[in-house]
Amino acid sequence: MKDVVRMGDAARGKDAGDDTFRDRLRVRILAACEAVLTAEGLDGLQARRIAQISDCSVGTLYNIFGDIDGLILQTNSRTLDELGRLLKAAARRSADGALEVRLNTLAIAYLDFATANQRRWRAVFEHRMAETATLPESYQEDRRQLLALIEHQLERAIADLEARSDAAHALFSAVHGIVMMSIDAKLGPFEPARCERQIRFLVGRVVAGLDRG
Amino acid sequence: MKDVVRMGDAARGKDAGDDTFRDRLRVRILAACEAVLTAEGLDGLQARRIAQISDCSVGTLYNIFGDIDGLILQTNSRTLDELGRLLKAAARRSADGALEVRLNTLAIAYLDFATANQRRWRAVFEHRMAETATLPESYQEDRRQLLALIEHQLERAIADLEARSDAAHALFSAVHGIVMMSIDAKLGPFEPARCERQIRFLVGRVVAGLDRG
């Protein structure tokens, strides 16, 4: 009993310091993931390797992130965060423009981010979890914020909430599809100018079509 | 010299029979690939395993398909072929309809094919070759035919050839993006009806916007 109490005390004592240590380690591990992801893509993200680079044990790594899916999700979450900040800045910059200008600014900012951070950006969409797994709330929140940014642009154009949500989903996925097919050279060699023309065609016609809707 | 001649004769003699044997083996290997792909996805397509299922050596397999990329490309080519036949049938069925009806028919047929053949469909877009590799001409032709089918719908709406090609690329990639994000549940759980609404929104607004263009 005495031992248990003492262990409890020690654990509590360590907890205060551990939080900081754990936080620092967490940041170090995620930085390692980001570096490996940038250099090699999703295949490089293996627990043993990341633990080695971060100078911790695989057990500690799993203790912090749950499992390899958890680690990848947190890494992808940082990518979504960065993308989110970039898109918010683009939205602010074009806030006074017409709808077509605002949507094009967001879409081109998305193309630029994907082009400059191909492996990290790709990992967000390549990673598929076990079908039984649920996404952490923070990740779902990142996603909601990205879509909310597009929905916000559509407020005046589409009054119905569900229709507006559908439109935001459709526009994000459509632009994503154009960017991905272009960067992956699935329909021909990657030509950034051509990709940009395709985005502007799509956004331009959808906005013109909304005026008629 | 005599030996060489005799070997040459034997080889020539074997050639005639070999073409048939080789063709049969080729079909058997591709059928094995398709089965493994359907059951397990791209990760299952390993040369040793496919050779074993097809009852041939890895050497023979490489002899026929060049390398694992060649094998995957030929398997994906069959998927594109099947998709192409399906889309052509959809185009025929709706040939007398308005542009919006024709494009929606193609897009929904694409969604249905992807939903029913998820792993094979995904493999076409997941597979990335070494950057130095070039796509075989037959594969490029499959791709051209898919895009030509969409371009054909746009003939009356967009006169300029380059603009029409851009539009066809953009529409295909956009619909692909919507289908992929939906099936991969990247923005929320997969709901076929919601995916279909997003496709119809996009196609509908683009066509309405073309009328204004």
PDB file of N, CA and C in Angstrom, chain A residues 122 124-128 139 143 147 158 162 165-167 169-174 176-178 180-181 184-188 194 197-198 201-202 205-206 208-213, chain B residues 122 124-128 139 143 147 158 162 165-167 169-174 176-178 180-181 184-188 194 197-198 201-202 205-206 208-213:
ATOM      1  N   ARG A 122      -0.420  15.172 -50.631  1.00  0.00           N
ATOM      2  CA  ARG A 122      -0.910  13.888 -51.125  1.00  0.00           C
ATOM      3  C   ARG A 122      -1.232  12.935 -49.964  1.00  0.00           C
ATOM      4  N   VAL A 124      -2.455  13.496 -47.127  1.00  0.00           N
ATOM      5  CA  VAL A 124      -3.769  13.758 -46.532  1.00  0.00           C
ATOM      6  C   VAL A 124      -4.837  12.924 -47.237  1.00  0.00           C
ATOM      7  N   PHE A 125      -4.690  12.761 -48.557  1.00  0.00           N
ATOM      8  CA  PHE A 125      -5.743  12.083 -49.315  1.00  0.00           C
ATOM      9  C   PHE A 125      -5.423  10.611 -49.572  1.00  0.00           C
ATOM     10  N   GLU A 126      -4.145  10.268 -49.490  1.00  0.00           N
ATOM     11  CA  GLU A 126      -3.756   8.860 -49.706  1.00  0.00           C
ATOM     12  C   GLU A 126      -4.060   7.997 -48.499  1.00  0.00           C
ATOM     13  N   HIS A 127      -3.936   8.583 -47.322  1.00  0.00           N
ATOM     14  CA  HIS A 127      -4.052   7.783 -46.113  1.00  0.00           C
ATOM     15  C   HIS A 127      -5.500   7.324 -45.889  1.00  0.00           C
ATOM     16  N   ARG A 128      -5.658   6.009 -45.846  1.00  0.00           N
ATOM     17  CA  ARG A 128      -6.983   5.473 -45.516  1.00  0.00           C
ATOM     18  C   ARG A 128      -6.873   4.649 -44.249  1.00  0.00           C
ATOM     19  N   TYR A 139      -9.449  16.618 -36.170  1.00  0.00           N
ATOM     20  CA  TYR A 139      -9.282  16.456 -37.617  1.00  0.00           C
ATOM     21  C   TYR A 139     -10.572  16.824 -38.332  1.00  0.00           C
ATOM     22  N   ARG A 143     -11.350  19.945 -41.111  1.00  0.00           N
ATOM     23  CA  ARG A 143     -12.067  19.703 -42.350  1.00  0.00           C
ATOM     24  C   ARG A 143     -13.279  20.627 -42.462  1.00  0.00           C
ATOM     25  N   LEU A 147     -14.217  23.627 -45.360  1.00  0.00           N
ATOM     26  CA  LEU A 147     -15.471  23.691 -46.105  1.00  0.00           C
ATOM     27  C   LEU A 147     -16.260  24.951 -45.756  1.00  0.00           C
ATOM     28  N   ILE A 158     -26.278  31.176 -52.641  1.00  0.00           N
ATOM     29  CA  ILE A 158     -27.144  30.008 -52.382  1.00  0.00           C
ATOM     30  C   ILE A 158     -27.747  30.135 -50.992  1.00  0.00           C
ATOM     31  N   GLU A 162     -28.547  23.342 -47.018  1.00  0.00           N
ATOM     32  CA  GLU A 162     -28.071  22.042 -47.501  1.00  0.00           C
ATOM     33  C   GLU A 162     -27.511  22.167 -48.918  1.00  0.00           C
ATOM     34  N   SER A 165     -24.112  23.687 -48.661  1.00  0.00           N
ATOM     35  CA  SER A 165     -23.127  22.709 -48.200  1.00  0.00           C
ATOM     36  C   SER A 165     -22.741  21.755 -49.343  1.00  0.00           C
ATOM     37  N   ASP A 166     -23.753  21.281 -50.086  1.00  0.00           N
ATOM     38  CA  ASP A 166     -23.464  20.426 -51.246  1.00  0.00           C
ATOM     39  C   ASP A 166     -22.556  21.145 -52.239  1.00  0.00           C
ATOM     40  N   ALA A 167     -22.873  22.420 -52.493  1.00  0.00           N
ATOM     41  CA  ALA A 167     -22.104  23.194 -53.468  1.00  0.00           C
ATOM     42  C   ALA A 167     -20.650  23.351 -53.015  1.00  0.00           C
ATOM     43  N   HIS A 169     -18.962  21.355 -50.938  1.00  0.00           N
ATOM     44  CA  HIS A 169     -18.322  20.044 -51.085  1.00  0.00           C
ATOM     45  C   HIS A 169     -17.955  19.795 -52.545  1.00  0.00           C
ATOM     46  N   ALA A 170     -18.918  20.063 -53.433  1.00  0.00           N
ATOM     47  CA  ALA A 170     -18.702  19.790 -54.859  1.00  0.00           C
ATOM     48  C   ALA A 170     -17.551  20.634 -55.396  1.00  0.00           C
ATOM     49  N   LEU A 171     -17.528  21.924 -55.037  1.00  0.00           N
ATOM     50  CA  LEU A 171     -16.479  22.809 -55.562  1.00  0.00           C
ATOM     51  C   LEU A 171     -15.109  22.414 -55.029  1.00  0.00           C
ATOM     52  N   PHE A 172     -15.040  22.121 -53.721  1.00  0.00           N
ATOM     53  CA  PHE A 172     -13.735  21.716 -53.184  1.00  0.00           C
ATOM     54  C   PHE A 172     -13.250  20.434 -53.876  1.00  0.00           C
ATOM     55  N   SER A 173     -14.126  19.430 -53.954  1.00  0.00           N
ATOM     56  CA  SER A 173     -13.727  18.150 -54.549  1.00  0.00           C
ATOM     57  C   SER A 173     -13.368  18.311 -56.021  1.00  0.00           C
ATOM     58  N   ALA A 174     -14.103  19.173 -56.723  1.00  0.00           N
ATOM     59  CA  ALA A 174     -13.856  19.369 -58.151  1.00  0.00           C
ATOM     60  C   ALA A 174     -12.480  19.994 -58.373  1.00  0.00           C
ATOM     61  N   HIS A 176     -10.022  20.005 -56.243  1.00  0.00           N
ATOM     62  CA  HIS A 176      -9.056  18.992 -55.804  1.00  0.00           C
ATOM     63  C   HIS A 176      -8.804  17.976 -56.922  1.00  0.00           C
ATOM     64  N   GLY A 177      -9.876  17.527 -57.570  1.00  0.00           N
ATOM     65  CA  GLY A 177      -9.735  16.558 -58.664  1.00  0.00           C
ATOM     66  C   GLY A 177      -8.885  17.100 -59.796  1.00  0.00           C
ATOM     67  N   ILE A 178      -9.129  18.347 -60.171  1.00  0.00           N
ATOM     68  CA  ILE A 178      -8.354  18.958 -61.261  1.00  0.00           C
ATOM     69  C   ILE A 178      -6.880  19.052 -60.863  1.00  0.00           C
ATOM     70  N   MET A 180      -5.257  17.259 -58.577  1.00  0.00           N
ATOM     71  CA  MET A 180      -4.639  15.949 -58.423  1.00  0.00           C
ATOM     72  C   MET A 180      -4.358  15.279 -59.766  1.00  0.00           C
ATOM     73  N   MET A 181      -5.333  15.308 -60.661  1.00  0.00           N
ATOM     74  CA  MET A 181      -5.122  14.702 -61.975  1.00  0.00           C
ATOM     75  C   MET A 181      -3.978  15.396 -62.701  1.00  0.00           C
ATOM     76  N   ASP A 184      -0.549  14.568 -60.749  1.00  0.00           N
ATOM     77  CA  ASP A 184      -0.217  13.160 -60.957  1.00  0.00           C
ATOM     78  C   ASP A 184      -0.048  12.822 -62.437  1.00  0.00           C
ATOM     79  N   ALA A 185      -0.233  13.814 -63.297  1.00  0.00           N
ATOM     80  CA  ALA A 185      -0.057  13.639 -64.748  1.00  0.00           C
ATOM     81  C   ALA A 185      -0.898  12.484 -65.278  1.00  0.00           C
ATOM     82  N   LYS A 186      -2.132  12.383 -64.768  1.00  0.00           N
ATOM     83  CA  LYS A 186      -2.964  11.246 -65.129  1.00  0.00           C
ATOM     84  C   LYS A 186      -3.596  11.419 -66.508  1.00  0.00           C
ATOM     85  N   LEU A 187      -3.775  12.648 -66.957  1.00  0.00           N
ATOM     86  CA  LEU A 187      -4.394  12.861 -68.272  1.00  0.00           C
ATOM     87  C   LEU A 187      -3.403  13.452 -69.262  1.00  0.00           C
ATOM     88  N   GLY A 188      -2.164  13.580 -68.853  1.00  0.00           N
ATOM     89  CA  GLY A 188      -1.121  14.186 -69.691  1.00  0.00           C
ATOM     90  C   GLY A 188      -0.086  14.807 -68.774  1.00  0.00           C
ATOM     91  N   ARG A 194      -1.938  25.075 -67.687  1.00  0.00           N
ATOM     92  CA  ARG A 194      -3.115  24.374 -68.178  1.00  0.00           C
ATOM     93  C   ARG A 194      -4.057  24.038 -67.020  1.00  0.00           C
ATOM     94  N   ARG A 197      -5.901  27.078 -66.083  1.00  0.00           N
ATOM     95  CA  ARG A 197      -6.983  27.361 -67.054  1.00  0.00           C
ATOM     96  C   ARG A 197      -8.207  26.500 -66.752  1.00  0.00           C
ATOM     97  N   GLN A 198      -7.963  25.224 -66.442  1.00  0.00           N
ATOM     98  CA  GLN A 198      -9.077  24.305 -66.157  1.00  0.00           C
ATOM     99  C   GLN A 198      -9.847  24.752 -64.910  1.00  0.00           C
ATOM    100  N   PHE A 201     -11.837  27.826 -65.778  1.00  0.00           N
ATOM    101  CA  PHE A 201     -13.004  27.453 -66.585  1.00  0.00           C
ATOM    102  C   PHE A 201     -14.115  26.960 -65.655  1.00  0.00           C
ATOM    103  N   LEU A 202     -13.767  26.023 -64.788  1.00  0.00           N
ATOM    104  CA  LEU A 202     -14.771  25.405 -63.932  1.00  0.00           C
ATOM    105  C   LEU A 202     -15.426  26.423 -62.992  1.00  0.00           C
ATOM    106  N   ARG A 205     -17.549  29.010 -65.001  1.00  0.00           N
ATOM    107  CA  ARG A 205     -18.843  28.530 -65.512  1.00  0.00           C
ATOM    108  C   ARG A 205     -19.818  28.242 -64.375  1.00  0.00           C
ATOM    109  N   VAL A 206     -19.318  27.702 -63.268  1.00  0.00           N
ATOM    110  CA  VAL A 206     -20.226  27.432 -62.137  1.00  0.00           C
ATOM    111  C   VAL A 206     -20.817  28.745 -61.617  1.00  0.00           C
ATOM    112  N   ALA A 208     -21.134  31.623 -63.219  1.00  0.00           N
ATOM    113  CA  ALA A 208     -22.078  32.136 -64.230  1.00  0.00           C
ATOM    114  C   ALA A 208     -23.381  31.350 -64.170  1.00  0.00           C
ATOM    115  N   GLY A 209     -23.269  30.038 -63.954  1.00  0.00           N
ATOM    116  CA  GLY A 209     -24.459  29.199 -63.873  1.00  0.00           C
ATOM    117  C   GLY A 209     -25.280  29.480 -62.624  1.00  0.00           C
ATOM    118  N   LEU A 210     -24.611  29.855 -61.524  1.00  0.00           N
ATOM    119  CA  LEU A 210     -25.324  30.200 -60.288  1.00  0.00           C
ATOM    120  C   LEU A 210     -26.183  31.446 -60.505  1.00  0.00           C
ATOM    121  N   ASP A 211     -25.653  32.411 -61.258  1.00  0.00           N
ATOM    122  CA  ASP A 211     -26.405  33.633 -61.549  1.00  0.00           C
ATOM    123  C   ASP A 211     -27.706  33.291 -62.283  1.00  0.00           C
ATOM    124  N   ARG A 212     -27.652  32.217 -63.075  1.00  0.00           N
ATOM    125  CA  ARG A 212     -28.852  31.830 -63.828  1.00  0.00           C
ATOM    126  C   ARG A 212     -29.788  30.965 -63.007  1.00  0.00           C
ATOM    127  N   GLY A 213     -29.176  30.297 -61.959  1.00  0.00           N
ATOM    128  CA  GLY A 213     -29.954  29.312 -61.194  1.00  0.00           C
ATOM    129  C   GLY A 213     -31.091  29.966 -60.441  1.00  0.00           C
TER     130      GLY A 213
ATOM    131  N   ARG B 122      -9.708   2.466 -58.269  1.00  0.00           N
ATOM    132  CA  ARG B 122      -8.736   3.215 -57.490  1.00  0.00           C
ATOM    133  C   ARG B 122      -7.306   2.964 -57.985  1.00  0.00           C
ATOM    134  N   VAL B 124      -6.192   2.531 -60.889  1.00  0.00           N
ATOM    135  CA  VAL B 124      -5.852   3.336 -62.065  1.00  0.00           C
ATOM    136  C   VAL B 124      -5.239   4.665 -61.634  1.00  0.00           C
ATOM    137  N   PHE B 125      -5.749   5.225 -60.529  1.00  0.00           N
ATOM    138  CA  PHE B 125      -5.296   6.553 -60.128  1.00  0.00           C
ATOM    139  C   PHE B 125      -4.231   6.507 -59.040  1.00  0.00           C
ATOM    140  N   GLU B 126      -4.182   5.401 -58.308  1.00  0.00           N
ATOM    141  CA  GLU B 126      -3.166   5.271 -57.258  1.00  0.00           C
ATOM    142  C   GLU B 126      -1.790   4.967 -57.820  1.00  0.00           C
ATOM    143  N   HIS B 127      -1.769   4.221 -58.916  1.00  0.00           N
ATOM    144  CA  HIS B 127      -0.487   3.749 -59.433  1.00  0.00           C
ATOM    145  C   HIS B 127       0.316   4.897 -60.034  1.00  0.00           C
ATOM    146  N   ARG B 128       1.513   5.093 -59.480  1.00  0.00           N
ATOM    147  CA  ARG B 128       2.407   6.100 -60.052  1.00  0.00           C
ATOM    148  C   ARG B 128       3.692   5.431 -60.483  1.00  0.00           C
ATOM    149  N   TYR B 139      -2.191   2.680 -73.652  1.00  0.00           N
ATOM    150  CA  TYR B 139      -2.759   3.285 -72.452  1.00  0.00           C
ATOM    151  C   TYR B 139      -3.140   4.734 -72.729  1.00  0.00           C
ATOM    152  N   ARG B 143      -6.956   6.595 -72.698  1.00  0.00           N
ATOM    153  CA  ARG B 143      -7.179   7.868 -72.025  1.00  0.00           C
ATOM    154  C   ARG B 143      -7.762   8.902 -72.990  1.00  0.00           C
ATOM    155  N   LEU B 147     -11.490  10.981 -72.884  1.00  0.00           N
ATOM    156  CA  LEU B 147     -11.628  12.435 -72.969  1.00  0.00           C
ATOM    157  C   LEU B 147     -12.376  12.842 -74.238  1.00  0.00           C
ATOM    158  N   ILE B 158     -18.787  24.532 -77.196  1.00  0.00           N
ATOM    159  CA  ILE B 158     -17.487  25.219 -77.186  1.00  0.00           C
ATOM    160  C   ILE B 158     -16.803  25.018 -78.538  1.00  0.00           C
ATOM    161  N   GLU B 162      -8.941  24.115 -78.283  1.00  0.00           N
ATOM    162  CA  GLU B 162      -8.163  24.052 -77.044  1.00  0.00           C
ATOM    163  C   GLU B 162      -9.063  24.288 -75.825  1.00  0.00           C
ATOM    164  N   SER B 165     -10.970  21.150 -75.197  1.00  0.00           N
ATOM    165  CA  SER B 165     -10.124  20.129 -74.569  1.00  0.00           C
ATOM    166  C   SER B 165      -9.931  20.452 -73.074  1.00  0.00           C
ATOM    167  N   ASP B 166      -9.657  21.716 -72.773  1.00  0.00           N
ATOM    168  CA  ASP B 166      -9.534  22.128 -71.359  1.00  0.00           C
ATOM    169  C   ASP B 166     -10.816  21.809 -70.591  1.00  0.00           C
ATOM    170  N   ALA B 167     -11.954  22.131 -71.208  1.00  0.00           N
ATOM    171  CA  ALA B 167     -13.243  21.923 -70.546  1.00  0.00           C
ATOM    172  C   ALA B 167     -13.465  20.434 -70.271  1.00  0.00           C
ATOM    173  N   HIS B 169     -11.149  18.071 -69.952  1.00  0.00           N
ATOM    174  CA  HIS B 169     -10.231  17.684 -68.879  1.00  0.00           C
ATOM    175  C   HIS B 169     -10.780  18.132 -67.523  1.00  0.00           C
ATOM    176  N   ALA B 170     -11.227  19.395 -67.481  1.00  0.00           N
ATOM    177  CA  ALA B 170     -11.713  19.961 -66.213  1.00  0.00           C
ATOM    178  C   ALA B 170     -12.937  19.192 -65.719  1.00  0.00           C
ATOM    179  N   LEU B 171     -13.866  18.905 -66.625  1.00  0.00           N
ATOM    180  CA  LEU B 171     -15.095  18.218 -66.209  1.00  0.00           C
ATOM    181  C   LEU B 171     -14.795  16.800 -65.740  1.00  0.00           C
ATOM    182  N   PHE B 172     -13.953  16.085 -66.498  1.00  0.00           N
ATOM    183  CA  PHE B 172     -13.629  14.730 -66.068  1.00  0.00           C
ATOM    184  C   PHE B 172     -12.968  14.755 -64.682  1.00  0.00           C
ATOM    185  N   SER B 173     -11.961  15.608 -64.518  1.00  0.00           N
ATOM    186  CA  SER B 173     -11.227  15.663 -63.245  1.00  0.00           C
ATOM    187  C   SER B 173     -12.133  16.101 -62.105  1.00  0.00           C
ATOM    188  N   ALA B 174     -13.035  17.039 -62.384  1.00  0.00           N
ATOM    189  CA  ALA B 174     -13.936  17.547 -61.349  1.00  0.00           C
ATOM    190  C   ALA B 174     -14.864  16.438 -60.865  1.00  0.00           C
ATOM    191  N   HIS B 176     -14.401  13.239 -61.247  1.00  0.00           N
ATOM    192  CA  HIS B 176     -13.541  12.248 -60.583  1.00  0.00           C
ATOM    193  C   HIS B 176     -13.248  12.673 -59.142  1.00  0.00           C
ATOM    194  N   GLY B 177     -12.936  13.946 -58.945  1.00  0.00           N
ATOM    195  CA  GLY B 177     -12.650  14.463 -57.607  1.00  0.00           C
ATOM    196  C   GLY B 177     -13.834  14.273 -56.670  1.00  0.00           C
ATOM    197  N   ILE B 178     -15.024  14.598 -57.161  1.00  0.00           N
ATOM    198  CA  ILE B 178     -16.227  14.448 -56.327  1.00  0.00           C
ATOM    199  C   ILE B 178     -16.444  12.977 -55.963  1.00  0.00           C
ATOM    200  N   MET B 180     -14.191  10.537 -55.921  1.00  0.00           N
ATOM    201  CA  MET B 180     -13.132  10.009 -55.067  1.00  0.00           C
ATOM    202  C   MET B 180     -13.248  10.500 -53.627  1.00  0.00           C
ATOM    203  N   MET B 181     -13.474  11.794 -53.457  1.00  0.00           N
ATOM    204  CA  MET B 181     -13.618  12.326 -52.100  1.00  0.00           C
ATOM    205  C   MET B 181     -14.803  11.674 -51.399  1.00  0.00           C
ATOM    206  N   ASP B 184     -13.914   7.793 -50.758  1.00  0.00           N
ATOM    207  CA  ASP B 184     -12.879   7.711 -49.730  1.00  0.00           C
ATOM    208  C   ASP B 184     -13.324   8.341 -48.410  1.00  0.00           C
ATOM    209  N   ALA B 185     -14.536   8.882 -48.393  1.00  0.00           N
ATOM    210  CA  ALA B 185     -15.100   9.484 -47.173  1.00  0.00           C
ATOM    211  C   ALA B 185     -14.179  10.542 -46.600  1.00  0.00           C
ATOM    212  N   LYS B 186     -13.588  11.343 -47.482  1.00  0.00           N
ATOM    213  CA  LYS B 186     -12.613  12.328 -47.032  1.00  0.00           C
ATOM    214  C   LYS B 186     -13.269  13.568 -46.433  1.00  0.00           C
ATOM    215  N   LEU B 187     -14.492  13.862 -46.840  1.00  0.00           N
ATOM    216  CA  LEU B 187     -15.156  15.052 -46.292  1.00  0.00           C
ATOM    217  C   LEU B 187     -16.344  14.669 -45.405  1.00  0.00           C
ATOM    218  N   GLY B 188     -16.541  13.393 -45.192  1.00  0.00           N
ATOM    219  CA  GLY B 188     -17.676  12.893 -44.412  1.00  0.00           C
ATOM    220  C   GLY B 188     -17.997  11.496 -44.908  1.00  0.00           C
ATOM    221  N   ARG B 194     -25.876  11.843 -51.816  1.00  0.00           N
ATOM    222  CA  ARG B 194     -25.257  13.158 -51.655  1.00  0.00           C
ATOM    223  C   ARG B 194     -24.225  13.391 -52.760  1.00  0.00           C
ATOM    224  N   ARG B 197     -25.997  14.281 -55.865  1.00  0.00           N
ATOM    225  CA  ARG B 197     -26.460  15.680 -55.817  1.00  0.00           C
ATOM    226  C   ARG B 197     -25.319  16.639 -56.167  1.00  0.00           C
ATOM    227  N   GLN B 198     -24.118  16.349 -55.637  1.00  0.00           N
ATOM    228  CA  GLN B 198     -22.966  17.220 -55.896  1.00  0.00           C
ATOM    229  C   GLN B 198     -22.592  17.205 -57.380  1.00  0.00           C
ATOM    230  N   PHE B 201     -25.212  19.157 -59.267  1.00  0.00           N
ATOM    231  CA  PHE B 201     -25.023  20.591 -59.050  1.00  0.00           C
ATOM    232  C   PHE B 201     -23.925  21.106 -59.978  1.00  0.00           C
ATOM    233  N   LEU B 202     -22.778  20.423 -59.956  1.00  0.00           N
ATOM    234  CA  LEU B 202     -21.628  20.875 -60.734  1.00  0.00           C
ATOM    235  C   LEU B 202     -21.924  20.890 -62.231  1.00  0.00           C
ATOM    236  N   ARG B 205     -24.624  23.562 -63.120  1.00  0.00           N
ATOM    237  CA  ARG B 205     -24.182  24.962 -63.106  1.00  0.00           C
ATOM    238  C   ARG B 205     -23.196  25.233 -64.240  1.00  0.00           C
ATOM    239  N   VAL B 206     -22.309  24.274 -64.522  1.00  0.00           N
ATOM    240  CA  VAL B 206     -21.351  24.483 -65.621  1.00  0.00           C
ATOM    241  C   VAL B 206     -22.100  24.635 -66.941  1.00  0.00           C
ATOM    242  N   ALA B 208     -25.261  25.543 -67.409  1.00  0.00           N
ATOM    243  CA  ALA B 208     -25.974  26.830 -67.388  1.00  0.00           C
ATOM    244  C   ALA B 208     -24.994  27.971 -67.645  1.00  0.00           C
ATOM    245  N   GLY B 209     -23.796  27.857 -67.074  1.00  0.00           N
ATOM    246  CA  GLY B 209     -22.781  28.884 -67.268  1.00  0.00           C
ATOM    247  C   GLY B 209     -22.261  28.923 -68.693  1.00  0.00           C
ATOM    248  N   LEU B 210     -22.205  27.765 -69.362  1.00  0.00           N
ATOM    249  CA  LEU B 210     -21.764  27.710 -70.767  1.00  0.00           C
ATOM    250  C   LEU B 210     -22.754  28.463 -71.648  1.00  0.00           C
ATOM    251  N   ASP B 211     -24.049  28.318 -71.335  1.00  0.00           N
ATOM    252  CA  ASP B 211     -25.078  29.035 -72.106  1.00  0.00           C
ATOM    253  C   ASP B 211     -24.860  30.539 -72.026  1.00  0.00           C
ATOM    254  N   ARG B 212     -24.324  30.990 -70.878  1.00  0.00           N
ATOM    255  CA  ARG B 212     -24.089  32.427 -70.705  1.00  0.00           C
ATOM    256  C   ARG B 212     -22.768  32.851 -71.317  1.00  0.00           C
ATOM    257  N   GLY B 213     -21.843  31.829 -71.452  1.00  0.00           N
ATOM    258  CA  GLY B 213     -20.473  32.134 -71.873  1.00  0.00           C
ATOM    259  C   GLY B 213     -20.446  32.741 -73.258  1.00  0.00           C
TER     260      GLY B 213
END
